[in-house]
Amino acid sequence: MMKKEEYPRGFQVPLHYPKYSKSDYEAMDDLSLDLLLKQYGISFEGSLEDKRFFRQVFGSTMSNDTARNPLLPKDHSAPMAQDFSINSRTSSRKRRLRRSRSAPRGDFTYNDNDVKLDEPHPHPSKIPMFRDLNPNLRRVILLLALYLTVGTLCFYLVRNQISGHKTNGVLDAVYFCIVTMTTVGYGDLVPNSSTSRLLACAFVFSGMVLVGHLLSRAADYLVEKQETLLVRAFHLRQSFGPTEILKELHTNKLRYKCYVTFLVLVVLLLTGTVFLVAYEKMPVIEAFYCVCSTVTTLGYGDKSFNSGTGRLFAVFWILTSTVCLAQFFLYVAELNAETKQRELVKWVLTRRITNNDLEAADLDEDGVVGAAEFIVYKLKEMGKIDEKDISGIMEEFEQLDYDESGTLTTSDITLAQTTSHIQR
């Protein structure tokens, strides 16, 4: 956690913050990061949540396994630097920046507009609560609130044109709005006039868009937040650090999404059944039957929520349970497609190469297949790229290859950029 000065998420980089390269941050271990942050007024204890936060600020992922030598600033006059014993020869040695042997040498230009340095830090207490949320989740909450507000107001105004079992005017309007949006349609409340029926038609289509597109994104985001906890639970007896967790999530991401969604769905089914038994006084079988017909949006109508308390519970439970079931089936379908794709990749990588394959992989027809040509051929065979992708990339390459030498250099990039500026 952070002490001394609480920075909000997305805080601007201080003016005296050092500008290290991406490779420096990748080679930085926990101790080096802790010392570096302390020298600039931030105390860091190293929890998993804060590590994820600082990774976003640095713009790169820290790797504890690849760290060898701690990275420390050269300025020994900075605060708290005297508290640590540092090898003077190591700290004063100039770090070499790693570069690819194939990368062109050129001057690196830093754009000052990329990072705003002189803006003051807003105080955390002045920041709205929703600013810390994921943008997709924040947008879903706002649109859902707008939909329910407008829908409740409209159906409340035409409450006398809706027939059925009623409890409270406002509560019935919210309940009817949720039942319409999720297409459950119990039939306990039914529009019986032209105006109310037209309103129901308008809100059912807009509600389906909201549920199918926006709420699914929010559910996907919330499921991803729980994947790390599930990985830790599956590997309690193993020493799984942040690096191993990220690797496991990358390999079996959809599988863990299915696990999380299934567990949440089971909890929702049990919660709905228990509530119907306790408050609606239904037998267990009828309660489970009502839950299943609701979650699957069948909505036969013979069993529904009739009390005020039941409808208040249904406003939240129907929305979450129907979206959860839809997400579960979506993840299962994606998992099946991913499994078939992996089987295809495995078959492509394990089958023997023939002379016909070499001829097809020889793009420049010089009788020799290089590594780049072989990789492109394998990716095409796996279905990850096609000829359209390659032709588009080749067109861009030909535009950048200003001297038509078949290779890209710094001079080619400079000439291409100069020509494009002149043409503008």
Short mmCIF file of C-alpha atoms in Angstrom, two decimals:
data_model
loop_
_atom_site.label_atom_id
_atom_site.label_comp_id
_atom_site.label_asym_id
_atom_site.label_seq_id
_atom_site.Cartn_x
_atom_site.Cartn_y
_atom_site.Cartn_z
CA MET A 1 0.00 0.00 0.00
CA MET A 2 1.06 3.62 -0.45
CA LYS A 3 1.92 5.87 2.48
CA LYS A 4 3.09 9.46 2.99
CA GLU A 5 1.22 10.71 -0.07
CA GLU A 6 -1.84 8.89 -1.42
CA TYR A 7 -1.78 9.02 -5.20
CA PRO A 8 -5.05 8.34 -7.02
CA ARG A 9 -5.12 5.85 -9.83
CA GLY A 10 -3.81 7.40 -13.05
CA PHE A 11 -1.70 10.00 -11.18
CA GLN A 12 0.57 12.18 -13.29
CA VAL A 13 4.28 11.33 -13.22
CA PRO A 14 6.21 13.76 -10.94
CA LEU A 15 8.63 16.19 -12.55
CA HIS A 16 11.66 14.59 -10.88
CA TYR A 17 10.67 11.07 -11.84
CA PRO A 18 13.50 9.28 -13.76
CA LYS A 19 12.95 8.37 -17.42
CA TYR A 20 14.25 4.80 -17.68
CA SER A 21 13.76 2.64 -20.72
CA LYS A 22 11.30 -0.24 -20.91
CA SER A 23 14.10 -2.81 -20.58
CA ASP A 24 15.20 -1.15 -17.32
CA TYR A 25 11.76 -1.60 -15.79
CA GLU A 26 11.54 -5.18 -17.05
CA ALA A 27 14.83 -5.99 -15.29
CA MET A 28 13.82 -4.29 -12.04
CA ASP A 29 13.16 -6.59 -9.08
CA ASP A 30 10.93 -5.86 -6.07
CA LEU A 31 13.75 -4.44 -3.94
CA SER A 32 14.91 -2.03 -6.63
CA LEU A 33 11.36 -0.85 -7.20
CA ASP A 34 10.85 -0.30 -3.48
CA LEU A 35 14.04 1.74 -3.17
CA LEU A 36 13.24 3.77 -6.26
CA LEU A 37 9.75 4.67 -5.09
CA LYS A 38 10.94 5.55 -1.57
CA GLN A 39 13.43 8.01 -3.02
CA TYR A 40 10.53 9.83 -4.67
CA GLY A 41 8.25 9.93 -1.67
CA ILE A 42 6.24 6.73 -2.10
CA SER A 43 6.38 3.81 0.33
CA PHE A 44 5.51 0.53 -1.37
CA GLU A 45 4.85 -2.72 0.53
CA GLY A 46 4.43 -4.90 -2.54
CA SER A 47 0.90 -6.29 -2.50
CA LEU A 48 -0.38 -7.88 -5.70
CA GLU A 49 -2.93 -5.12 -6.30
CA ASP A 50 -0.34 -2.35 -5.95
CA LYS A 51 2.11 -4.21 -8.20
CA ARG A 52 -0.55 -4.31 -10.90
CA PHE A 53 -1.14 -0.58 -10.39
CA PHE A 54 2.52 0.36 -10.74
CA ARG A 55 2.88 -1.85 -13.80
CA GLN A 56 0.22 0.27 -15.47
CA VAL A 57 2.07 3.45 -14.49
CA PHE A 58 5.45 2.22 -15.74
CA GLY A 59 3.96 0.89 -18.97
CA SER A 60 5.66 -2.51 -18.75
CA THR A 61 5.48 -5.73 -16.73
CA MET A 62 8.01 -6.47 -14.02
CA SER A 63 9.61 -9.89 -14.11
CA ASN A 64 10.98 -11.17 -10.81
CA ASP A 65 12.50 -14.24 -12.47
CA THR A 66 14.69 -12.32 -14.92
CA ALA A 67 16.02 -9.75 -12.50
CA ARG A 68 19.72 -10.07 -11.79
CA ASN A 69 21.23 -6.72 -10.81
CA PRO A 70 19.21 -4.11 -8.89
CA LEU A 71 18.62 -0.89 -10.80
CA LEU A 72 19.23 2.23 -8.70
CA PRO A 73 19.31 5.93 -9.69
CA LYS A 74 22.68 7.61 -10.00
CA ASP A 75 21.68 10.56 -7.85
CA HIS A 76 22.89 9.63 -4.33
CA SER A 77 21.74 12.94 -2.92
CA ALA A 78 18.08 11.98 -3.25
CA PRO A 79 16.08 11.46 -0.03
CA MET A 80 16.58 8.19 1.85
CA ALA A 81 19.46 7.12 -0.41
CA GLN A 82 21.81 7.20 2.59
CA ASP A 83 19.80 4.45 4.31
CA PHE A 84 21.02 1.77 1.95
CA SER A 85 24.53 0.47 1.31
CA ILE A 86 25.21 0.46 -2.44
CA ASN A 87 28.30 -0.66 -4.23
CA SER A 88 29.77 2.58 -5.53
CA ARG A 89 31.36 1.02 -8.57
CA THR A 90 28.09 -0.70 -9.54
CA SER A 91 25.94 2.39 -8.98
CA SER A 92 28.26 4.73 -10.86
CA ARG A 93 28.68 2.40 -13.81
CA LYS A 94 26.79 3.54 -16.86
CA ARG A 95 24.04 1.12 -17.84
CA ARG A 96 24.10 -0.30 -21.34
CA LEU A 97 20.79 -0.16 -23.17
CA ARG A 98 20.00 -3.47 -24.83
CA ARG A 99 18.97 -3.31 -28.47
CA SER A 100 18.11 -5.78 -31.15
CA ARG A 101 20.92 -6.57 -33.56
CA SER A 102 18.52 -6.07 -36.44
CA ALA A 103 17.13 -2.74 -35.25
CA PRO A 104 18.38 0.41 -37.03
CA ARG A 105 20.53 2.83 -35.11
CA GLY A 106 18.98 6.23 -34.75
CA ASP A 107 18.25 8.99 -32.32
CA PHE A 108 15.33 8.41 -30.02
CA THR A 109 12.97 11.35 -29.93
CA TYR A 110 10.94 11.85 -26.78
CA ASN A 111 7.62 13.58 -27.09
CA ASP A 112 6.91 15.77 -24.10
CA ASN A 113 3.20 15.67 -24.86
CA ASP A 114 3.09 11.95 -24.03
CA VAL A 115 3.46 12.61 -20.29
CA LYS A 116 2.04 15.69 -18.60
CA LEU A 117 4.57 16.66 -15.96
CA ASP A 118 3.49 20.03 -14.66
CA GLU A 119 -0.15 19.35 -13.84
CA PRO A 120 -0.97 19.28 -10.11
CA HIS A 121 -2.14 16.05 -8.53
CA PRO A 122 -5.86 16.09 -7.73
CA HIS A 123 -6.70 15.29 -4.14
CA PRO A 124 -8.26 11.80 -3.76
CA SER A 125 -11.21 13.15 -1.81
CA LYS A 126 -12.18 15.39 -4.76
CA ILE A 127 -12.23 12.55 -7.27
CA PRO A 128 -15.68 11.02 -7.98
CA MET A 129 -16.15 7.39 -7.05
CA PHE A 130 -16.87 6.30 -10.62
CA ARG A 131 -13.56 7.67 -11.92
CA ASP A 132 -11.71 4.68 -10.44
CA LEU A 133 -13.93 2.17 -12.25
CA ASN A 134 -13.18 0.49 -15.52
CA PRO A 135 -14.45 2.70 -18.41
CA ASN A 136 -16.66 -0.07 -19.81
CA LEU A 137 -18.14 -0.79 -16.39
CA ARG A 138 -18.74 2.90 -15.73
CA ARG A 139 -20.51 3.30 -19.07
CA VAL A 140 -22.69 0.25 -18.40
CA ILE A 141 -23.72 1.58 -14.99
CA LEU A 142 -24.65 4.97 -16.43
CA LEU A 143 -26.62 3.51 -19.36
CA LEU A 144 -28.38 0.99 -17.13
CA ALA A 145 -29.33 3.72 -14.67
CA LEU A 146 -30.62 5.87 -17.54
CA TYR A 147 -32.61 2.96 -19.01
CA LEU A 148 -34.21 2.05 -15.69
CA THR A 149 -34.97 5.67 -14.84
CA VAL A 150 -36.68 6.41 -18.15
CA GLY A 151 -38.43 3.02 -18.22
CA THR A 152 -39.68 3.30 -14.66
CA LEU A 153 -40.99 6.80 -15.29
CA CYS A 154 -42.80 5.76 -18.48
CA PHE A 155 -44.36 2.62 -17.04
CA TYR A 156 -45.33 4.46 -13.85
CA LEU A 157 -47.17 7.08 -15.88
CA VAL A 158 -49.13 4.35 -17.73
CA ARG A 159 -49.58 2.14 -14.65
CA ASN A 160 -53.36 2.32 -15.06
CA GLN A 161 -52.95 0.85 -18.56
CA ILE A 162 -51.14 -2.23 -17.22
CA SER A 163 -53.24 -5.07 -15.84
CA GLY A 164 -52.26 -7.83 -13.45
CA HIS A 165 -51.25 -8.40 -9.84
CA LYS A 166 -49.94 -5.09 -8.45
CA THR A 167 -48.14 -4.16 -5.23
CA ASN A 168 -46.54 -0.71 -5.33
CA GLY A 169 -46.67 1.71 -8.26
CA VAL A 170 -42.95 2.54 -8.47
CA LEU A 171 -41.79 -0.97 -7.57
CA ASP A 172 -44.12 -2.52 -10.14
CA ALA A 173 -42.79 -0.12 -12.79
CA VAL A 174 -39.15 -1.07 -12.05
CA TYR A 175 -40.07 -4.76 -11.92
CA PHE A 176 -41.94 -4.60 -15.23
CA CYS A 177 -38.99 -2.73 -16.77
CA ILE A 178 -36.53 -5.48 -15.69
CA VAL A 179 -38.82 -8.30 -16.82
CA THR A 180 -39.22 -6.59 -20.20
CA MET A 181 -35.51 -5.85 -20.63
CA THR A 182 -34.45 -9.44 -19.91
CA THR A 183 -37.31 -10.86 -22.05
CA VAL A 184 -38.50 -13.01 -19.12
CA GLY A 185 -42.12 -11.90 -19.55
CA TYR A 186 -43.92 -13.68 -16.71
CA GLY A 187 -47.33 -12.34 -17.68
CA ASP A 188 -48.20 -11.25 -14.15
CA LEU A 189 -48.14 -7.64 -15.43
CA VAL A 190 -49.44 -7.10 -18.98
CA PRO A 191 -49.94 -3.88 -21.00
CA ASN A 192 -53.58 -3.57 -22.06
CA SER A 193 -53.59 -0.36 -24.14
CA SER A 194 -51.98 0.82 -27.36
CA THR A 195 -49.72 3.30 -25.57
CA SER A 196 -48.41 0.84 -23.01
CA ARG A 197 -47.89 -1.84 -25.67
CA LEU A 198 -45.87 0.53 -27.88
CA LEU A 199 -43.75 1.46 -24.88
CA ALA A 200 -43.17 -2.21 -24.12
CA CYS A 201 -42.08 -2.84 -27.72
CA ALA A 202 -39.61 0.05 -27.61
CA PHE A 203 -38.12 -0.95 -24.27
CA VAL A 204 -37.80 -4.64 -25.07
CA PHE A 205 -35.62 -3.96 -28.13
CA SER A 206 -33.46 -1.36 -26.40
CA GLY A 207 -33.21 -3.63 -23.36
CA MET A 208 -31.99 -6.54 -25.47
CA VAL A 209 -29.24 -4.33 -26.90
CA LEU A 210 -28.24 -3.23 -23.41
CA VAL A 211 -28.18 -6.77 -22.04
CA GLY A 212 -26.56 -8.38 -25.06
CA HIS A 213 -23.80 -5.86 -25.66
CA LEU A 214 -23.08 -3.66 -22.69
CA LEU A 215 -23.93 -5.88 -19.73
CA SER A 216 -21.97 -8.77 -21.24
CA ARG A 217 -18.87 -6.56 -21.30
CA ALA A 218 -19.36 -5.64 -17.67
CA ALA A 219 -19.83 -9.29 -16.74
CA ASP A 220 -16.68 -10.22 -18.65
CA TYR A 221 -14.73 -7.56 -16.75
CA LEU A 222 -16.02 -8.73 -13.36
CA VAL A 223 -15.21 -12.36 -14.20
CA GLU A 224 -11.64 -11.43 -15.13
CA LYS A 225 -11.24 -9.75 -11.73
CA GLN A 226 -11.97 -13.08 -10.02
CA GLU A 227 -9.74 -15.27 -12.19
CA THR A 228 -6.61 -14.60 -10.12
CA LEU A 229 -8.34 -15.75 -6.93
CA LEU A 230 -9.50 -18.92 -8.67
CA VAL A 231 -5.98 -19.72 -9.91
CA ARG A 232 -4.64 -19.31 -6.38
CA ALA A 233 -7.39 -21.57 -5.04
CA PHE A 234 -6.54 -24.30 -7.57
CA HIS A 235 -2.83 -24.13 -6.70
CA LEU A 236 -2.89 -23.67 -2.93
CA ARG A 237 -0.13 -26.21 -2.35
CA GLN A 238 2.13 -24.67 -4.97
CA SER A 239 4.15 -21.49 -4.71
CA PHE A 240 2.39 -19.46 -7.40
CA GLY A 241 3.72 -15.92 -7.75
CA PRO A 242 2.42 -13.09 -9.96
CA THR A 243 4.45 -14.29 -12.95
CA GLU A 244 3.13 -17.86 -12.73
CA ILE A 245 -0.44 -16.60 -12.29
CA LEU A 246 -0.22 -14.42 -15.41
CA LYS A 247 1.23 -17.32 -17.39
CA GLU A 248 -1.51 -19.69 -16.20
CA LEU A 249 -4.24 -17.16 -16.99
CA HIS A 250 -2.81 -16.57 -20.45
CA THR A 251 -2.77 -20.30 -21.19
CA ASN A 252 -6.21 -21.25 -19.77
CA LYS A 253 -8.03 -17.91 -19.74
CA LEU A 254 -11.35 -19.13 -21.16
CA ARG A 255 -11.31 -22.26 -19.01
CA TYR A 256 -11.07 -20.20 -15.82
CA LYS A 257 -13.79 -17.86 -17.09
CA CYS A 258 -16.08 -20.87 -17.46
CA TYR A 259 -15.23 -22.00 -13.91
CA VAL A 260 -15.90 -18.58 -12.38
CA THR A 261 -19.16 -18.05 -14.29
CA PHE A 262 -20.41 -21.54 -13.43
CA LEU A 263 -19.75 -21.01 -9.72
CA VAL A 264 -21.54 -17.65 -9.76
CA LEU A 265 -24.46 -19.19 -11.65
CA VAL A 266 -24.82 -21.99 -9.08
CA VAL A 267 -24.83 -19.43 -6.26
CA LEU A 268 -27.52 -17.39 -8.05
CA LEU A 269 -29.70 -20.46 -8.63
CA LEU A 270 -29.46 -21.49 -4.98
CA THR A 271 -30.11 -17.93 -3.81
CA GLY A 272 -33.24 -17.61 -5.96
CA THR A 273 -34.58 -20.99 -4.86
CA VAL A 274 -34.05 -20.27 -1.16
CA PHE A 275 -35.66 -16.84 -1.48
CA LEU A 276 -38.77 -18.18 -3.21
CA VAL A 277 -39.16 -20.87 -0.57
CA ALA A 278 -38.67 -18.43 2.32
CA TYR A 279 -40.59 -15.34 1.14
CA GLU A 280 -42.95 -16.49 -1.62
CA LYS A 281 -43.86 -19.67 0.33
CA MET A 282 -43.32 -21.96 -2.65
CA PRO A 283 -42.42 -25.65 -2.36
CA VAL A 284 -38.81 -26.46 -3.22
CA ILE A 285 -39.64 -28.06 -6.58
CA GLU A 286 -41.87 -25.17 -7.66
CA ALA A 287 -39.27 -22.65 -6.52
CA PHE A 288 -36.52 -24.38 -8.51
CA TYR A 289 -38.89 -24.59 -11.50
CA CYS A 290 -39.57 -20.85 -11.27
CA VAL A 291 -35.83 -20.12 -11.01
CA CYS A 292 -35.01 -22.19 -14.09
CA SER A 293 -37.82 -20.68 -16.17
CA THR A 294 -36.63 -17.22 -15.15
CA VAL A 295 -32.90 -17.69 -15.74
CA THR A 296 -33.49 -19.19 -19.18
CA THR A 297 -35.98 -16.33 -19.92
CA LEU A 298 -38.78 -18.82 -20.65
CA GLY A 299 -41.15 -17.06 -18.27
CA TYR A 300 -44.14 -19.41 -18.43
CA GLY A 301 -46.00 -17.14 -16.03
CA ASP A 302 -47.59 -19.77 -13.81
CA LYS A 303 -44.99 -19.02 -11.11
CA SER A 304 -43.57 -15.57 -10.47
CA PHE A 305 -42.77 -12.99 -7.78
CA ASN A 306 -46.03 -11.69 -6.32
CA SER A 307 -45.07 -9.92 -3.08
CA GLY A 308 -43.44 -6.51 -2.80
CA THR A 309 -40.34 -7.99 -1.17
CA GLY A 310 -40.13 -10.63 -3.87
CA ARG A 311 -40.30 -8.10 -6.67
CA LEU A 312 -37.67 -5.93 -5.02
CA PHE A 313 -35.39 -8.98 -4.90
CA ALA A 314 -36.31 -9.88 -8.49
CA VAL A 315 -35.18 -6.48 -9.77
CA PHE A 316 -31.55 -7.35 -8.92
CA TRP A 317 -31.64 -11.15 -9.15
CA ILE A 318 -33.29 -11.49 -12.58
CA LEU A 319 -30.81 -9.12 -14.22
CA THR A 320 -27.68 -10.76 -12.78
CA SER A 321 -28.82 -14.36 -13.26
CA THR A 322 -29.92 -14.01 -16.89
CA VAL A 323 -26.71 -12.20 -17.87
CA CYS A 324 -24.62 -14.78 -15.98
CA LEU A 325 -26.22 -17.70 -17.81
CA ALA A 326 -25.75 -16.00 -21.19
CA GLN A 327 -22.07 -15.34 -20.41
CA PHE A 328 -21.56 -18.95 -19.34
CA PHE A 329 -22.85 -20.31 -22.65
CA LEU A 330 -20.76 -17.73 -24.51
CA TYR A 331 -17.58 -18.78 -22.69
CA VAL A 332 -18.31 -22.47 -23.33
CA ALA A 333 -18.72 -21.80 -27.06
CA GLU A 334 -15.49 -19.77 -27.14
CA LEU A 335 -13.68 -22.50 -25.21
CA ASN A 336 -14.76 -25.14 -27.74
CA ALA A 337 -13.60 -22.94 -30.62
CA GLU A 338 -10.27 -22.30 -28.89
CA THR A 339 -9.78 -26.02 -28.23
CA LYS A 340 -10.29 -26.81 -31.92
CA GLN A 341 -7.88 -24.02 -32.86
CA ARG A 342 -5.22 -25.41 -30.52
CA GLU A 343 -5.67 -28.89 -31.98
CA LEU A 344 -5.15 -27.45 -35.46
CA VAL A 345 -2.01 -25.61 -34.33
CA LYS A 346 -0.66 -28.76 -32.70
CA TRP A 347 -1.29 -30.76 -35.88
CA VAL A 348 0.43 -28.14 -38.03
CA LEU A 349 3.49 -28.01 -35.79
CA THR A 350 3.89 -31.78 -35.48
CA ARG A 351 3.30 -32.95 -39.05
CA ARG A 352 6.28 -33.60 -41.33
CA ILE A 353 7.32 -31.02 -43.89
CA THR A 354 7.25 -32.15 -47.54
CA ASN A 355 8.88 -30.76 -50.66
CA ASN A 356 5.56 -29.28 -51.71
CA ASP A 357 5.45 -27.36 -48.42
CA LEU A 358 8.92 -25.93 -49.08
CA GLU A 359 7.89 -24.80 -52.53
CA ALA A 360 4.77 -23.13 -51.14
CA ALA A 361 6.77 -21.45 -48.36
CA ASP A 362 9.37 -20.05 -50.78
CA LEU A 363 7.76 -16.65 -51.25
CA ASP A 364 10.58 -15.04 -53.27
CA GLU A 365 11.15 -18.24 -55.31
CA ASP A 366 14.92 -18.28 -54.79
CA GLY A 367 15.04 -21.98 -53.90
CA VAL A 368 15.80 -21.25 -50.23
CA VAL A 369 13.26 -20.89 -47.40
CA GLY A 370 14.34 -18.49 -44.68
CA ALA A 371 13.07 -18.31 -41.13
CA ALA A 372 10.68 -15.45 -41.91
CA GLU A 373 9.20 -17.29 -44.91
CA PHE A 374 8.80 -20.48 -42.87
CA ILE A 375 7.04 -18.64 -40.04
CA VAL A 376 4.66 -16.89 -42.45
CA TYR A 377 3.83 -20.21 -44.12
CA LYS A 378 3.11 -21.90 -40.78
CA LEU A 379 0.93 -19.02 -39.60
CA LYS A 380 -1.07 -19.23 -42.84
CA GLU A 381 -1.45 -22.97 -42.36
CA MET A 382 -2.71 -22.46 -38.80
CA GLY A 383 -5.32 -20.02 -40.04
CA LYS A 384 -3.96 -17.13 -37.97
CA ILE A 385 -3.22 -15.00 -41.05
CA ASP A 386 -4.27 -15.11 -44.70
CA GLU A 387 -3.06 -13.71 -48.00
CA LYS A 388 -4.94 -10.43 -47.49
CA ASP A 389 -3.07 -9.76 -44.26
CA ILE A 390 0.28 -10.41 -45.93
CA SER A 391 -0.51 -8.25 -48.97
CA GLY A 392 -1.51 -5.34 -46.74
CA ILE A 393 1.72 -5.56 -44.76
CA MET A 394 3.78 -5.86 -47.96
CA GLU A 395 2.15 -2.71 -49.34
CA GLU A 396 3.16 -0.82 -46.21
CA PHE A 397 6.70 -2.21 -46.47
CA GLU A 398 7.00 -1.09 -50.11
CA GLN A 399 5.83 2.40 -49.18
CA LEU A 400 8.46 2.65 -46.43
CA ASP A 401 11.23 1.13 -48.59
CA TYR A 402 12.05 4.47 -50.20
CA ASP A 403 15.26 3.38 -52.00
CA GLU A 404 13.69 0.06 -53.12
CA SER A 405 16.56 -1.95 -51.66
CA GLY A 406 14.35 -4.60 -50.09
CA THR A 407 15.36 -3.54 -46.57
CA LEU A 408 14.33 -0.77 -44.18
CA THR A 409 16.84 1.63 -42.68
CA THR A 410 16.65 4.85 -40.70
CA SER A 411 17.13 6.89 -43.87
CA ASP A 412 14.16 5.12 -45.49
CA ILE A 413 11.89 6.01 -42.58
CA THR A 414 13.11 9.63 -42.56
CA LEU A 415 12.62 10.05 -46.31
CA ALA A 416 9.18 8.44 -46.20
CA GLN A 417 8.06 10.71 -43.36
CA THR A 418 9.46 13.79 -45.11
CA THR A 419 7.67 12.90 -48.33
CA SER A 420 4.36 12.36 -46.54
CA HIS A 421 4.69 15.76 -44.79
CA ILE A 422 5.41 17.49 -48.11
CA GLN A 423 2.41 15.84 -49.76
CA ARG A 424 0.15 17.07 -46.97
#
